[in-house]
């Protein structure tokens, strides 16, 4: 129903910042909880952050609290992940996801690479 495309990844020095974008098409995201996940080399995909349909409820994995901010612009059909104070351990492929039911994550993007050098 909805297609997701991530962008904004790249190479950054430790301590730097990046903003990832997830552009949705095929359906509006106003009734979807949106999330970000990441997968580091040799590891499983893990949850990073999520945001409620209205934007009022935000959840983060402990390791990114205070550094990352998830936001959404339903009018633009886009969700963002602002990443500050990046660390080498943040290096991963970052994926955008969506769910209309607050259960299983139904839709996924193809990912964007984030590399943080020491």
Coordinates of N, CA and C in Angstrom, one line a residue:
X1 N 0.8 -1.2 0.0 CA 0.0 0.0 0.0 C 0.9 1.3 0.0
X2 N 1.9 1.3 0.8 CA 2.8 2.4 0.9 C 4.2 2.0 0.6
X3 N 4.9 2.8 -0.2 CA 6.3 2.6 -0.6 C 7.1 3.7 0.2
X4 N 8.2 3.2 0.7 CA 9.1 4.1 1.5 C 10.5 4.2 0.9
X5 N 11.0 5.4 0.8 CA 12.4 5.6 0.2 C 13.2 6.4 1.2
X6 N 14.3 5.9 1.7 CA 15.1 6.6 2.6 C 16.2 7.4 1.8
X7 N 16.6 8.5 2.4 CA 17.7 9.3 1.8 C 18.4 10.1 2.9
X8 N 19.6 10.6 2.6 CA 20.3 11.5 3.6 C 21.5 10.8 4.2
X9 N 21.7 9.5 4.0 CA 22.8 8.9 4.6 C 24.1 9.3 3.9
X10 N 25.2 8.9 4.5 CA 26.5 9.3 4.0 C 27.6 9.1 5.0
X11 N 28.8 9.6 4.8 CA 29.9 9.5 5.6 C 30.1 10.8 6.5
X12 N 30.3 10.6 7.8 CA 30.4 11.7 8.6 C 31.4 11.4 9.7
X13 N 32.1 12.4 10.2 CA 33.1 12.3 11.3 C 32.3 12.1 12.6
X14 N 32.9 11.4 13.6 CA 32.4 11.3 14.9 C 32.1 12.7 15.5
X15 N 30.9 12.8 16.1 CA 30.5 14.1 16.6 C 29.7 14.9 15.7
X16 N 29.6 14.5 14.4 CA 28.9 15.2 13.4 C 27.4 14.9 13.4
X17 N 26.7 15.4 12.4 CA 25.2 15.2 12.3 C 24.8 14.8 10.9
X18 N 23.7 14.1 10.9 CA 23.0 13.8 9.6 C 21.5 13.9 9.9
X19 N 20.8 14.2 8.8 CA 19.3 14.1 8.9 C 18.9 13.1 7.8
X20 N 18.3 12.0 8.2 CA 17.7 11.1 7.3 C 16.2 11.4 7.0
X21 N 15.8 11.2 5.8 CA 14.5 11.4 5.4 C 13.9 10.1 4.8
X22 N 12.6 10.0 5.1 CA 11.8 8.8 4.5 C 10.6 9.4 3.8
X23 N 10.6 9.3 2.5 CA 9.5 9.8 1.7 C 8.6 8.6 1.4
X24 N 7.3 8.8 1.7 CA 6.3 7.8 1.4 C 5.5 8.1 0.2
X25 N 5.1 7.1 -0.5 CA 4.2 7.3 -1.7 C 3.2 6.1 -1.7
X26 N 2.2 6.3 -2.5 CA 1.1 5.3 -2.6 C 0.0 5.4 -1.6
X27 N 0.3 6.0 -0.5 CA -0.7 6.2 0.6 C -0.2 7.3 1.5
X28 N -1.2 7.9 2.1 CA -0.8 8.9 3.2 C -0.3 8.2 4.4
X29 N 0.6 8.9 5.2 CA 1.1 8.3 6.4 C 0.4 8.8 7.6
X30 N -0.6 9.6 7.5 CA -1.2 10.2 8.6 C -1.8 9.2 9.6
X31 N -2.1 8.0 9.2 CA -2.7 7.0 10.1 C -1.7 5.9 10.4
X32 N -0.4 6.1 10.1 CA 0.6 5.1 10.3 C 1.6 5.6 11.4
X33 N 1.9 4.7 12.3 CA 3.1 4.8 13.2 C 4.3 4.6 12.3
X34 N 5.3 5.5 12.4 CA 6.5 5.4 11.6 C 7.7 5.1 12.5
X35 N 8.6 4.4 11.9 CA 9.8 4.0 12.7 C 11.1 4.0 11.9
X36 N 12.2 4.0 12.7 CA 13.5 3.8 12.1 C 14.2 2.6 12.7
X37 N 14.8 1.8 11.9 CA 15.6 0.7 12.4 C 17.0 0.8 11.7
X38 N 17.9 0.0 12.3 CA 19.3 0.0 11.7 C 19.9 -1.4 11.8
X39 N 20.8 -1.7 10.9 CA 21.4 -3.0 10.8 C 22.9 -2.7 10.6
X40 N 23.7 -3.1 11.6 CA 25.2 -2.9 11.5 C 25.7 -4.2 10.8
X41 N 26.9 -4.1 10.3 CA 27.5 -5.3 9.6 C 27.6 -6.5 10.6
X42 N 27.1 -7.7 10.2 CA 27.2 -8.9 11.0 C 26.2 -8.9 12.1
X43 N 25.2 -8.0 12.2 CA 24.3 -8.0 13.2 C 22.8 -7.9 12.7
X44 N 21.9 -8.2 13.5 CA 20.5 -8.2 13.1 C 20.0 -6.8 13.1
X45 N 18.9 -6.6 12.4 CA 18.2 -5.3 12.4 C 17.6 -5.0 13.7
X46 N 17.8 -3.8 14.2 CA 17.3 -3.4 15.5 C 16.5 -2.1 15.4
X47 N 15.6 -2.0 16.4 CA 14.8 -0.8 16.5 C 15.6 0.4 16.9
X48 N 15.3 1.6 16.4 CA 16.0 2.8 16.8 C 15.0 3.8 17.4
X49 N 13.9 4.1 16.6 CA 13.0 5.1 17.1 C 11.7 4.9 16.4
X50 N 10.6 5.4 17.0 CA 9.3 5.4 16.4 C 8.5 6.7 16.8
X51 N 7.5 7.0 16.1 CA 6.7 8.2 16.3 C 5.2 7.9 16.0
X52 N 4.3 8.3 16.9 CA 2.9 8.0 16.7 C 2.4 8.8 15.6
X53 N 1.1 8.5 15.2 CA 0.5 9.1 14.1 C 0.4 10.6 14.2
X54 N 0.2 11.1 15.3 CA 0.1 12.6 15.5 C 1.4 13.2 15.8
X55 N 2.4 12.5 16.1 CA 3.7 13.0 16.4 C 3.9 13.3 17.9
X56 N 2.9 13.0 18.7 CA 3.0 13.3 20.1 C 3.7 12.3 20.9
X57 N 3.8 11.0 20.5 CA 4.4 10.0 21.2 C 5.7 9.5 20.4
X58 N 6.8 9.6 21.1 CA 8.1 9.2 20.5 C 8.8 8.2 21.4
X59 N 9.4 7.2 20.8 CA 10.1 6.2 21.5 C 11.5 6.0 20.9
X60 N 12.5 5.8 21.7 CA 13.9 5.7 21.3 C 14.6 4.5 22.0
X61 N 15.5 3.9 21.3 CA 16.3 2.9 22.0 C 17.3 3.7 22.9
X62 N 17.6 3.2 24.0 CA 18.4 3.9 25.0 C 19.7 4.5 24.5
X63 N 20.3 3.8 23.6 CA 21.6 4.3 23.1 C 21.6 5.5 22.3
X64 N 20.4 5.9 21.8 CA 20.4 7.1 21.0 C 19.6 8.3 21.7
X65 N 19.1 8.0 22.8 CA 18.3 9.1 23.6 C 19.2 10.3 23.8
X66 N 18.6 11.5 23.5 CA 19.4 12.7 23.7 C 20.2 13.1 22.5
X67 N 20.4 12.2 21.6 CA 21.2 12.4 20.4 C 20.3 12.4 19.1
X68 N 19.4 11.5 19.0 CA 18.5 11.4 17.8 C 17.1 11.9 18.1
X69 N 16.5 12.5 17.1 CA 15.1 13.0 17.2 C 14.4 12.5 15.9
X70 N 13.3 11.8 16.2 CA 12.4 11.4 15.1 C 11.3 12.4 15.0
X71 N 10.9 12.8 13.8 CA 9.8 13.7 13.6 C 9.1 13.3 12.3
X72 N 7.9 14.0 12.1 CA 7.1 13.7 10.9 C 6.4 14.9 10.4
X73 N 6.2 14.9 9.1 CA 5.4 16.0 8.5 C 4.4 15.3 7.6
X74 N 3.2 15.1 8.2 CA 2.2 14.4 7.4 C 1.8 15.0 6.1
X75 N 1.8 16.4 6.1 CA 1.5 17.1 4.9 C 2.4 16.8 3.8
X76 N 3.7 16.5 4.1 CA 4.7 16.2 3.1 C 4.9 14.7 3.0
X77 N 4.1 13.9 3.7 CA 4.2 12.5 3.7 C 5.7 12.0 3.9
X78 N 6.3 12.6 4.9 CA 7.7 12.3 5.1 C 8.0 12.2 6.6
X79 N 8.9 11.3 7.0 CA 9.4 11.2 8.4 C 10.9 11.4 8.3
X80 N 11.4 12.0 9.4 CA 12.8 12.3 9.5 C 13.5 11.7 10.7
X81 N 14.8 11.5 10.7 CA 15.6 11.2 11.8 C 16.8 12.1 11.9
X82 N 16.7 13.0 12.8 CA 17.9 13.9 13.0 C 18.8 13.2 13.9
X83 N 20.1 13.1 13.5 CA 21.1 12.3 14.2 C 22.2 13.3 14.6
X84 N 22.4 13.6 15.8 CA 23.5 14.5 16.3 C 24.5 13.7 17.1
X85 N 25.6 14.2 17.3 CA 26.7 13.6 18.2 C 26.9 12.2 17.8
X86 N 27.1 12.0 16.5 CA 27.2 10.6 16.0 C 28.5 9.9 16.5
X87 N 28.3 8.6 16.7 CA 29.4 7.8 17.1 C 29.7 6.7 16.1
X88 N 30.9 6.2 16.1 CA 31.2 5.1 15.2 C 30.3 3.9 15.3
X89 N 29.8 3.6 16.5 CA 28.8 2.5 16.7 C 27.5 2.8 16.1
X90 N 27.2 4.0 15.6 CA 26.0 4.3 14.9 C 26.1 3.9 13.4
X91 N 27.2 3.4 13.0 CA 27.4 3.0 11.6 C 26.5 1.8 11.3
X92 N 25.7 1.9 10.3 CA 24.7 0.9 9.9 C 23.9 1.3 8.7
X93 N 23.2 0.4 8.1 CA 22.2 0.7 7.2 C 20.9 1.1 7.9
X94 N 20.3 2.2 7.7 CA 19.1 2.7 8.4 C 17.9 2.5 7.5
X95 N 16.9 1.9 8.1 CA 15.6 1.6 7.4 C 14.5 2.3 8.0
X96 N 13.6 2.8 7.1 CA 12.3 3.4 7.5 C 11.3 2.3 7.5
X97 N 10.3 2.4 8.4 CA 9.2 1.4 8.4 C 7.9 2.0 8.9
X98 N 6.8 1.4 8.6 CA 5.5 1.9 8.8 C 4.5 0.8 9.3
X99 N 3.6 1.1 10.2 CA 2.6 0.2 10.5 C 1.3 0.9 10.8
X100 N 0.2 0.4 10.3 CA -1.1 1.1 10.6 C -1.8 0.6 11.8
X101 N -1.2 -0.4 12.5 CA -1.9 -1.1 13.6 C -1.2 -1.2 14.9
X102 N 0.0 -0.6 15.0 CA 0.8 -0.7 16.2 C 1.1 -2.1 16.6
X103 N 1.3 -2.9 15.5 CA 1.7 -4.3 15.7 C 3.0 -4.6 14.9
X104 N 2.9 -5.5 14.0 CA 4.1 -5.8 13.2 C 4.3 -4.6 12.2
X105 N 5.6 -4.4 11.9 CA 5.9 -3.4 11.0 C 5.7 -3.9 9.6
X106 N 4.7 -3.3 8.9 CA 4.2 -3.9 7.6 C 5.0 -3.5 6.4
X107 N 5.6 -2.3 6.4 CA 6.2 -1.7 5.2 C 7.6 -1.3 5.5
X108 N 8.5 -1.5 4.6 CA 9.9 -1.1 4.8 C 10.5 -0.5 3.6
X109 N 11.4 0.4 3.8 CA 12.2 1.0 2.7 C 13.4 0.1 2.4
X110 N 14.3 0.5 1.5 CA 15.4 -0.2 1.1 C 16.7 0.1 1.9
X111 N 16.6 1.2 2.7 CA 17.7 1.5 3.5 C 18.7 2.6 2.9
X112 N 19.4 3.3 3.8 CA 20.4 4.2 3.5 C 21.6 4.0 4.4
X113 N 22.8 4.0 3.8 CA 24.0 3.8 4.6 C 24.4 5.0 5.4
X114 N 24.7 4.8 6.6 CA 25.3 5.8 7.5 C 26.6 5.3 8.0
X115 N 27.7 6.0 7.7 CA 29.0 5.6 8.2 C 29.6 6.7 9.0
X116 N 30.0 6.4 10.2 CA 30.6 7.4 11.1 C 32.1 7.0 11.4
X117 N 33.0 7.8 11.0 CA 34.4 7.5 11.2 C 34.9 8.0 12.5
X118 N 35.9 7.3 13.1 CA 36.4 7.7 14.4 C 37.5 8.8 14.3

